[in-house]
């Protein structure tokens, strides 16, 4: 992000009025490689192509805030790899992290990773270190530390079904797992901030929160994400959950979140009402059925309908509900921008 974009983002989070409706998108491997015209494997393994793809997006849409900006990642393998997960990479399919925890007793002996040396994390950081001069030459800075959330990582380490069952049958084991992953994530975010002093934001993504009840969220999700957010000296604390967030969203401001990227289960008005407009919303055009599959005219109509129905345009950034999905064309992005 440029200094101008970052300052505007902070103003939006703080509730400052904007002269025009801002637009922004979370972009990473589901969208960028295909849009740029390279394979997923090239995007992950070739730092030069990774940089060029990101720069191309910024040059093509200079008025859009792309978040977190130059996201160095390896899909869902990123954090699980540090715990020893077997990571499978295909040429043009999303990578997959295999289970590490075969039975709940394995949680007791799960080793704490070192984010500076373990898994794919050193490669993530080194890519940014090597590319930082060129990123800054282009007028941008590395603004966010990034990770998946504790429940998301746990779902890969032990399997989603196994995690859900163990929450009910062995809650103490899952709390121990949450403690382990949270302590690791605090070290990981701290290392990112230490490596790049320009970081003043934190972004976490955890869709698994959308699979559990409010009570389970308050037990297994809320306290751990709040702890990570509380220790991050960040002006912008971005949280992504495009699974069903209706049971938990009212608690997000107290969890430290001041910018939320939701799915489409609630309207922007409903989110603002549920949270007393205490956090900004990055949303909420249907990602697959409109932004990816719709015509430019359908995208424009959806944007006009959303904006025309907004009760309050403060703390709002026009986006899709969730991260940028695969197959979104430049034509549809431009249609969204025209309709603001």
CSV table of C-alpha atoms in Angstrom, one decimal:
chain,number,residue,atom,x,y,z
A,1,UNK,CA,0.0,0.0,0.0
A,2,UNK,CA,1.1,3.5,-0.7
A,3,UNK,CA,1.3,6.1,2.2
A,4,UNK,CA,-1.8,7.8,0.8
A,5,UNK,CA,-3.7,4.5,0.8
A,6,UNK,CA,-2.6,3.5,4.2
A,7,UNK,CA,-3.5,6.9,5.7
A,8,UNK,CA,-6.9,6.7,4.1
A,9,UNK,CA,-7.4,3.1,5.5
A,10,UNK,CA,-6.6,4.3,9.0
A,11,UNK,CA,-9.0,7.3,8.5
A,12,UNK,CA,-11.8,4.9,7.4
A,13,UNK,CA,-11.2,2.6,10.4
A,14,UNK,CA,-11.3,5.7,12.7
A,15,UNK,CA,-14.7,6.7,11.1
A,16,UNK,CA,-13.5,9.8,9.2
A,17,UNK,CA,-15.9,10.7,6.3
A,18,UNK,CA,-14.7,10.0,2.8
A,19,UNK,CA,-15.3,12.2,-0.2
A,20,UNK,CA,-16.0,9.1,-2.4
A,21,UNK,CA,-16.7,5.4,-1.7
A,22,UNK,CA,-13.4,3.6,-1.3
A,23,UNK,CA,-12.8,0.2,-2.9
A,24,UNK,CA,-10.5,-2.6,-1.7
A,25,UNK,CA,-10.0,-6.3,-2.1
A,26,UNK,CA,-8.1,-9.1,-0.3
A,27,UNK,CA,-6.0,-10.7,-3.0
A,28,UNK,CA,-3.9,-13.8,-2.9
A,29,UNK,CA,-3.4,-17.1,-4.7
A,30,UNK,CA,-7.0,-17.9,-5.5
A,31,UNK,CA,-7.2,-14.9,-7.9
A,32,UNK,CA,-3.8,-13.4,-8.7
A,33,UNK,CA,-2.0,-16.2,-10.7
A,34,UNK,CA,-5.0,-16.9,-13.0
A,35,UNK,CA,-5.6,-13.2,-13.6
A,36,UNK,CA,-2.0,-12.6,-14.3
A,37,UNK,CA,-1.7,-15.7,-16.5
A,38,UNK,CA,0.6,-18.0,-14.7
A,39,UNK,CA,0.2,-21.3,-12.8
A,40,UNK,CA,-0.3,-21.6,-9.1
A,41,UNK,CA,3.0,-23.5,-8.8
A,42,UNK,CA,4.9,-20.7,-10.6
A,43,UNK,CA,3.3,-18.1,-8.3
A,44,UNK,CA,4.4,-20.0,-5.3
A,45,UNK,CA,7.9,-21.0,-6.4
A,46,UNK,CA,9.1,-18.0,-8.6
A,47,UNK,CA,9.6,-14.8,-6.6
A,48,UNK,CA,10.0,-12.7,-9.7
A,49,UNK,CA,6.6,-13.8,-11.1
A,50,UNK,CA,5.0,-13.4,-7.7
A,51,UNK,CA,6.3,-9.8,-7.6
A,52,UNK,CA,5.3,-9.0,-11.1
A,53,UNK,CA,1.7,-10.4,-10.6
A,54,UNK,CA,1.3,-8.1,-7.5
A,55,UNK,CA,2.7,-5.1,-9.3
A,56,UNK,CA,0.5,-5.7,-12.3
A,57,UNK,CA,-2.6,-5.6,-10.1
A,58,UNK,CA,-1.5,-2.4,-8.5
A,59,UNK,CA,-0.7,-0.7,-11.8
A,60,UNK,CA,-4.0,-1.9,-13.4
A,61,UNK,CA,-6.1,-0.7,-10.5
A,62,UNK,CA,-4.3,2.2,-8.9
A,63,UNK,CA,-7.3,3.5,-7.0
A,64,UNK,CA,-8.0,0.1,-5.3
A,65,UNK,CA,-6.6,-0.8,-1.9
A,66,UNK,CA,-5.2,-4.3,-2.2
A,67,UNK,CA,-5.0,-6.0,1.2
A,68,UNK,CA,-2.8,-6.9,2.8
A,69,UNK,CA,-0.6,-5.9,-0.1
A,70,UNK,CA,2.2,-8.2,-1.4
A,71,UNK,CA,0.9,-11.1,0.6
A,72,UNK,CA,3.7,-13.6,0.8
A,73,UNK,CA,2.0,-17.0,1.2
A,74,UNK,CA,1.7,-20.6,0.3
A,75,UNK,CA,-2.1,-21.0,0.6
A,76,UNK,CA,-3.4,-23.1,3.4
A,77,UNK,CA,0.0,-24.8,3.8
A,78,UNK,CA,1.6,-21.7,5.2
A,79,UNK,CA,1.3,-22.0,9.0
A,80,UNK,CA,0.7,-25.8,9.2
A,81,UNK,CA,4.0,-26.4,7.5
A,82,UNK,CA,5.8,-25.0,10.5
A,83,UNK,CA,4.2,-27.7,12.6
A,84,UNK,CA,5.5,-30.4,10.3
A,85,UNK,CA,2.4,-30.9,8.0
A,86,UNK,CA,3.1,-32.7,4.7
A,87,UNK,CA,2.4,-30.1,2.1
A,88,UNK,CA,1.1,-31.2,-1.3
A,89,UNK,CA,1.5,-28.8,-4.3
A,90,UNK,CA,-0.1,-29.3,-7.7
A,91,UNK,CA,0.6,-27.2,-10.7
A,92,UNK,CA,-2.8,-25.5,-10.8
A,93,UNK,CA,-4.8,-26.7,-7.8
A,94,UNK,CA,-4.7,-25.2,-4.3
A,95,UNK,CA,-2.1,-26.8,-2.0
A,96,UNK,CA,-3.1,-29.0,0.8
A,97,UNK,CA,-1.6,-29.5,4.3
A,98,UNK,CA,-1.9,-33.0,5.7
A,99,UNK,CA,-2.8,-33.9,9.3
A,100,UNK,CA,-0.1,-33.8,12.0
A,101,UNK,CA,-2.4,-34.8,14.9
A,102,UNK,CA,-3.7,-38.4,14.4
A,103,UNK,CA,-5.3,-38.6,17.8
A,104,UNK,CA,-6.0,-36.1,20.5
A,105,UNK,CA,-3.2,-37.5,22.7
A,106,UNK,CA,-0.8,-36.1,20.1
A,107,UNK,CA,-1.7,-32.6,21.2
A,108,UNK,CA,0.3,-33.1,24.4
A,109,UNK,CA,3.6,-33.6,22.5
A,110,UNK,CA,3.0,-31.1,19.7
A,111,UNK,CA,6.2,-29.1,19.5
A,112,UNK,CA,6.2,-25.3,19.3
A,113,UNK,CA,7.6,-24.2,15.9
A,114,UNK,CA,10.1,-21.5,15.5
A,115,UNK,CA,8.7,-19.1,12.9
A,116,UNK,CA,12.2,-18.0,12.0
A,117,UNK,CA,13.3,-21.4,10.8
A,118,UNK,CA,10.4,-23.9,10.5
A,119,UNK,CA,8.3,-24.9,7.6
A,120,UNK,CA,7.6,-22.4,4.8
A,121,UNK,CA,7.8,-19.4,7.0
A,122,UNK,CA,11.5,-18.5,6.4
A,123,UNK,CA,10.8,-18.6,2.7
A,124,UNK,CA,7.8,-16.2,3.1
A,125,UNK,CA,9.9,-13.7,5.0
A,126,UNK,CA,12.9,-14.0,2.7
A,127,UNK,CA,10.8,-13.4,-0.4
A,128,UNK,CA,9.7,-10.1,1.2
A,129,UNK,CA,13.1,-9.2,2.4
A,130,UNK,CA,14.6,-9.7,-1.1
A,131,UNK,CA,11.7,-7.9,-2.8
A,132,UNK,CA,11.3,-5.0,-0.3
A,133,UNK,CA,13.5,-2.6,-2.2
A,134,UNK,CA,11.5,-3.1,-5.4
A,135,UNK,CA,8.2,-2.9,-3.5
A,136,UNK,CA,9.3,0.4,-2.0
A,137,UNK,CA,10.7,1.7,-5.4
A,138,UNK,CA,7.1,1.2,-6.7
A,139,UNK,CA,5.8,3.5,-3.9
A,140,UNK,CA,4.5,0.8,-1.6
A,141,UNK,CA,5.4,-0.5,1.8
A,142,UNK,CA,4.8,-3.8,3.7
A,143,UNK,CA,1.9,-2.8,6.0
A,144,UNK,CA,0.5,-6.0,7.5
A,145,UNK,CA,1.6,-9.0,9.4
A,146,UNK,CA,-0.6,-11.9,8.3
A,147,UNK,CA,-1.7,-15.3,9.4
A,148,UNK,CA,-4.5,-17.7,9.5
A,149,UNK,CA,-6.3,-17.9,12.9
A,150,UNK,CA,-5.9,-20.5,15.6
A,151,UNK,CA,-9.0,-22.5,14.7
A,152,UNK,CA,-8.2,-22.5,11.0
A,153,UNK,CA,-4.7,-23.8,11.6
A,154,UNK,CA,-6.0,-26.4,14.1
A,155,UNK,CA,-8.5,-27.7,11.4
A,156,UNK,CA,-5.6,-28.6,9.2
A,157,UNK,CA,-3.4,-30.0,11.9
A,158,UNK,CA,-6.1,-32.5,13.0
A,159,UNK,CA,-8.9,-32.4,10.5
A,160,UNK,CA,-12.0,-30.3,10.6
A,161,UNK,CA,-14.4,-33.1,11.6
A,162,UNK,CA,-12.0,-34.3,14.3
A,163,UNK,CA,-11.6,-30.8,15.6
A,164,UNK,CA,-15.4,-30.3,15.9
A,165,UNK,CA,-15.9,-33.6,17.6
A,166,UNK,CA,-13.0,-33.0,20.1
A,167,UNK,CA,-14.4,-29.6,21.0
A,168,UNK,CA,-17.5,-31.5,22.4
A,169,UNK,CA,-15.7,-34.6,23.8
A,170,UNK,CA,-12.3,-33.3,24.9
A,171,UNK,CA,-12.5,-29.6,25.3
A,172,UNK,CA,-9.4,-29.4,27.5
A,173,UNK,CA,-7.3,-30.9,24.7
A,174,UNK,CA,-8.6,-28.4,22.2
A,175,UNK,CA,-7.9,-25.5,24.7
A,176,UNK,CA,-4.3,-26.8,25.0
A,177,UNK,CA,-4.1,-26.9,21.2
A,178,UNK,CA,-5.4,-23.3,21.0
A,179,UNK,CA,-2.9,-22.2,23.6
A,180,UNK,CA,0.0,-23.8,21.6
A,181,UNK,CA,-1.1,-22.3,18.3
A,182,UNK,CA,-1.8,-18.9,19.8
A,183,UNK,CA,1.7,-18.7,21.4
A,184,UNK,CA,3.2,-19.6,18.0
A,185,UNK,CA,1.1,-17.0,16.2
A,186,UNK,CA,2.2,-14.3,18.6
A,187,UNK,CA,5.8,-15.1,17.9
A,188,UNK,CA,5.1,-15.2,14.1
A,189,UNK,CA,3.4,-11.8,14.0
A,190,UNK,CA,6.1,-10.3,16.2
A,191,UNK,CA,8.8,-11.7,13.9
A,192,UNK,CA,7.1,-10.1,10.9
A,193,UNK,CA,6.9,-6.7,12.7
A,194,UNK,CA,10.5,-7.0,13.7
A,195,UNK,CA,11.6,-7.8,10.2
A,196,UNK,CA,9.6,-5.0,8.6
A,197,UNK,CA,9.2,-1.9,10.8
A,198,UNK,CA,6.7,-0.5,8.3
A,199,UNK,CA,4.1,-3.0,9.5
A,200,UNK,CA,1.3,-1.2,11.4
A,201,UNK,CA,-1.5,-3.6,10.6
A,202,UNK,CA,-2.4,-7.2,11.4
A,203,UNK,CA,-4.6,-9.5,9.4
A,204,UNK,CA,-6.0,-12.8,10.5
A,205,UNK,CA,-8.3,-15.2,8.6
A,206,UNK,CA,-10.4,-17.8,10.4
A,207,UNK,CA,-13.4,-19.2,8.6
A,208,UNK,CA,-13.7,-22.1,11.2
A,209,UNK,CA,-15.4,-19.6,13.6
A,210,UNK,CA,-18.3,-19.7,11.2
A,211,UNK,CA,-18.8,-23.5,11.8
A,212,UNK,CA,-19.3,-23.3,15.6
A,213,UNK,CA,-21.9,-21.9,18.0
A,214,UNK,CA,-21.6,-18.6,19.9
A,215,UNK,CA,-20.7,-20.4,23.1
A,216,UNK,CA,-18.0,-22.4,21.4
A,217,UNK,CA,-16.7,-19.3,19.7
A,218,UNK,CA,-16.4,-17.6,23.1
A,219,UNK,CA,-14.5,-20.6,24.5
A,220,UNK,CA,-12.2,-21.6,21.6
A,221,UNK,CA,-12.0,-18.6,19.4
A,222,UNK,CA,-12.6,-15.2,21.0
A,223,UNK,CA,-10.0,-15.2,23.8
A,224,UNK,CA,-7.2,-16.4,21.6
A,225,UNK,CA,-7.7,-14.1,18.7
A,226,UNK,CA,-8.2,-11.2,21.2
A,227,UNK,CA,-4.9,-12.1,22.8
A,228,UNK,CA,-3.1,-11.9,19.5
A,229,UNK,CA,-4.8,-8.7,18.6
A,230,UNK,CA,-4.1,-7.1,22.0
A,231,UNK,CA,-0.3,-7.8,21.7
A,232,UNK,CA,-0.1,-6.3,18.2
A,233,UNK,CA,0.7,-2.6,18.2
A,234,UNK,CA,-1.4,-2.1,15.1
A,235,UNK,CA,-3.6,0.7,13.8
A,236,UNK,CA,-5.6,-1.6,11.6
A,237,UNK,CA,-6.7,-5.0,12.8
A,238,UNK,CA,-8.3,-6.8,9.9
A,239,UNK,CA,-10.3,-10.1,10.4
A,240,UNK,CA,-11.6,-12.3,7.6
A,241,UNK,CA,-14.4,-14.8,8.1
A,242,UNK,CA,-16.7,-15.4,5.1
A,243,UNK,CA,-18.3,-18.5,6.6
A,244,UNK,CA,-21.4,-17.9,8.7
A,245,UNK,CA,-20.5,-15.2,11.1
A,246,UNK,CA,-23.9,-14.4,12.4
A,247,UNK,CA,-23.5,-16.0,15.8
A,248,UNK,CA,-20.1,-14.3,16.5
A,249,UNK,CA,-19.9,-10.9,14.7
A,250,UNK,CA,-21.3,-8.8,17.6
A,251,UNK,CA,-18.2,-9.8,19.6
A,252,UNK,CA,-15.6,-8.8,17.0
A,253,UNK,CA,-15.0,-5.3,18.1
A,254,UNK,CA,-14.3,-6.6,21.7
A,255,UNK,CA,-12.0,-9.2,20.1
A,256,UNK,CA,-9.9,-6.2,18.8
A,257,UNK,CA,-11.1,-6.2,15.2
A,258,UNK,CA,-11.6,-2.8,13.6
A,259,UNK,CA,-11.9,-3.9,10.0
A,260,UNK,CA,-14.0,-7.0,9.0
A,261,UNK,CA,-14.2,-8.8,5.7
A,262,UNK,CA,-17.4,-10.9,5.9
A,263,UNK,CA,-19.3,-13.2,3.7
A,264,UNK,CA,-22.8,-12.5,2.5
A,265,UNK,CA,-24.8,-14.0,5.3
A,266,UNK,CA,-25.6,-10.5,6.6
A,267,UNK,CA,-25.9,-7.2,4.8
A,268,UNK,CA,-23.6,-4.3,5.6
A,269,UNK,CA,-26.4,-2.6,7.4
A,270,UNK,CA,-27.0,-5.6,9.6
A,271,UNK,CA,-23.3,-5.9,10.4
A,272,UNK,CA,-23.1,-2.3,11.4
A,273,UNK,CA,-26.2,-2.6,13.5
A,274,UNK,CA,-25.0,-5.7,15.3
A,275,UNK,CA,-21.6,-4.1,16.1
A,276,UNK,CA,-23.0,-0.5,16.7
A,277,UNK,CA,-20.8,0.6,13.8
A,278,UNK,CA,-17.6,0.1,16.0
A,279,UNK,CA,-15.7,-1.6,13.2
A,280,UNK,CA,-15.3,-0.9,9.5
A,281,UNK,CA,-16.7,-3.4,6.9
A,282,UNK,CA,-14.9,-4.5,3.8
A,283,UNK,CA,-17.6,-5.9,1.7
A,284,UNK,CA,-20.2,-7.1,0.5
A,285,UNK,CA,-20.9,-7.9,-3.2
A,286,UNK,CA,-21.5,-11.6,-3.7
A,287,UNK,CA,-18.1,-12.9,-4.8
A,288,UNK,CA,-18.9,-16.0,-6.9
A,289,UNK,CA,-22.4,-15.3,-8.3
A,290,UNK,CA,-21.9,-11.6,-9.1
A,291,UNK,CA,-18.3,-10.5,-9.2
A,292,UNK,CA,-16.9,-13.7,-10.7
A,293,UNK,CA,-19.9,-15.1,-12.7
A,294,UNK,CA,-21.9,-12.0,-13.4
A,295,UNK,CA,-21.8,-9.6,-16.4
A,296,UNK,CA,-20.3,-6.1,-15.9
A,297,UNK,CA,-23.9,-4.8,-16.0
A,298,UNK,CA,-24.9,-7.2,-13.2
A,299,UNK,CA,-21.9,-6.1,-11.1
A,300,UNK,CA,-22.8,-2.5,-11.6
A,301,UNK,CA,-26.4,-3.2,-10.6
A,302,UNK,CA,-25.3,-5.0,-7.4
A,303,UNK,CA,-23.0,-2.2,-6.4
A,304,UNK,CA,-25.7,0.4,-6.9
A,305,UNK,CA,-28.2,-1.6,-4.9
A,306,UNK,CA,-25.8,-2.1,-2.1
A,307,UNK,CA,-24.8,1.6,-1.9
A,308,UNK,CA,-28.3,2.8,-2.4
A,309,UNK,CA,-29.4,0.8,0.6
A,310,UNK,CA,-26.6,1.8,3.0
A,311,UNK,CA,-27.8,3.7,6.1
A,312,UNK,CA,-24.3,4.9,6.9
A,313,UNK,CA,-21.4,5.1,4.6
A,314,UNK,CA,-18.8,5.6,7.3
A,315,UNK,CA,-16.4,2.8,8.2
A,316,UNK,CA,-17.1,1.1,4.8
A,317,UNK,CA,-14.9,-0.1,2.0
A,318,UNK,CA,-16.6,-1.5,-1.1
A,319,UNK,CA,-15.4,-5.0,-1.8
A,320,UNK,CA,-16.7,-8.6,-2.4
A,321,UNK,CA,-17.9,-10.8,0.5
A,322,UNK,CA,-14.6,-12.5,1.3
A,323,UNK,CA,-11.4,-12.5,-0.6
A,324,UNK,CA,-11.2,-12.0,-4.3
A,325,UNK,CA,-12.4,-15.3,-5.8
A,326,UNK,CA,-10.9,-17.1,-8.9
A,327,UNK,CA,-11.9,-16.0,-12.4
A,328,UNK,CA,-12.8,-12.4,-11.6
A,329,UNK,CA,-12.1,-10.4,-14.7
A,330,UNK,CA,-10.6,-6.9,-15.1
A,331,UNK,CA,-13.9,-5.9,-16.8
A,332,UNK,CA,-15.9,-6.8,-13.7
A,333,UNK,CA,-13.5,-5.0,-11.3
A,334,UNK,CA,-13.8,-1.9,-13.5
A,335,UNK,CA,-17.6,-2.2,-13.5
A,336,UNK,CA,-17.5,-2.3,-9.7
A,337,UNK,CA,-15.3,0.8,-9.6
A,338,UNK,CA,-17.6,2.7,-12.1
A,339,UNK,CA,-20.7,2.1,-10.1
A,340,UNK,CA,-19.4,3.6,-6.9
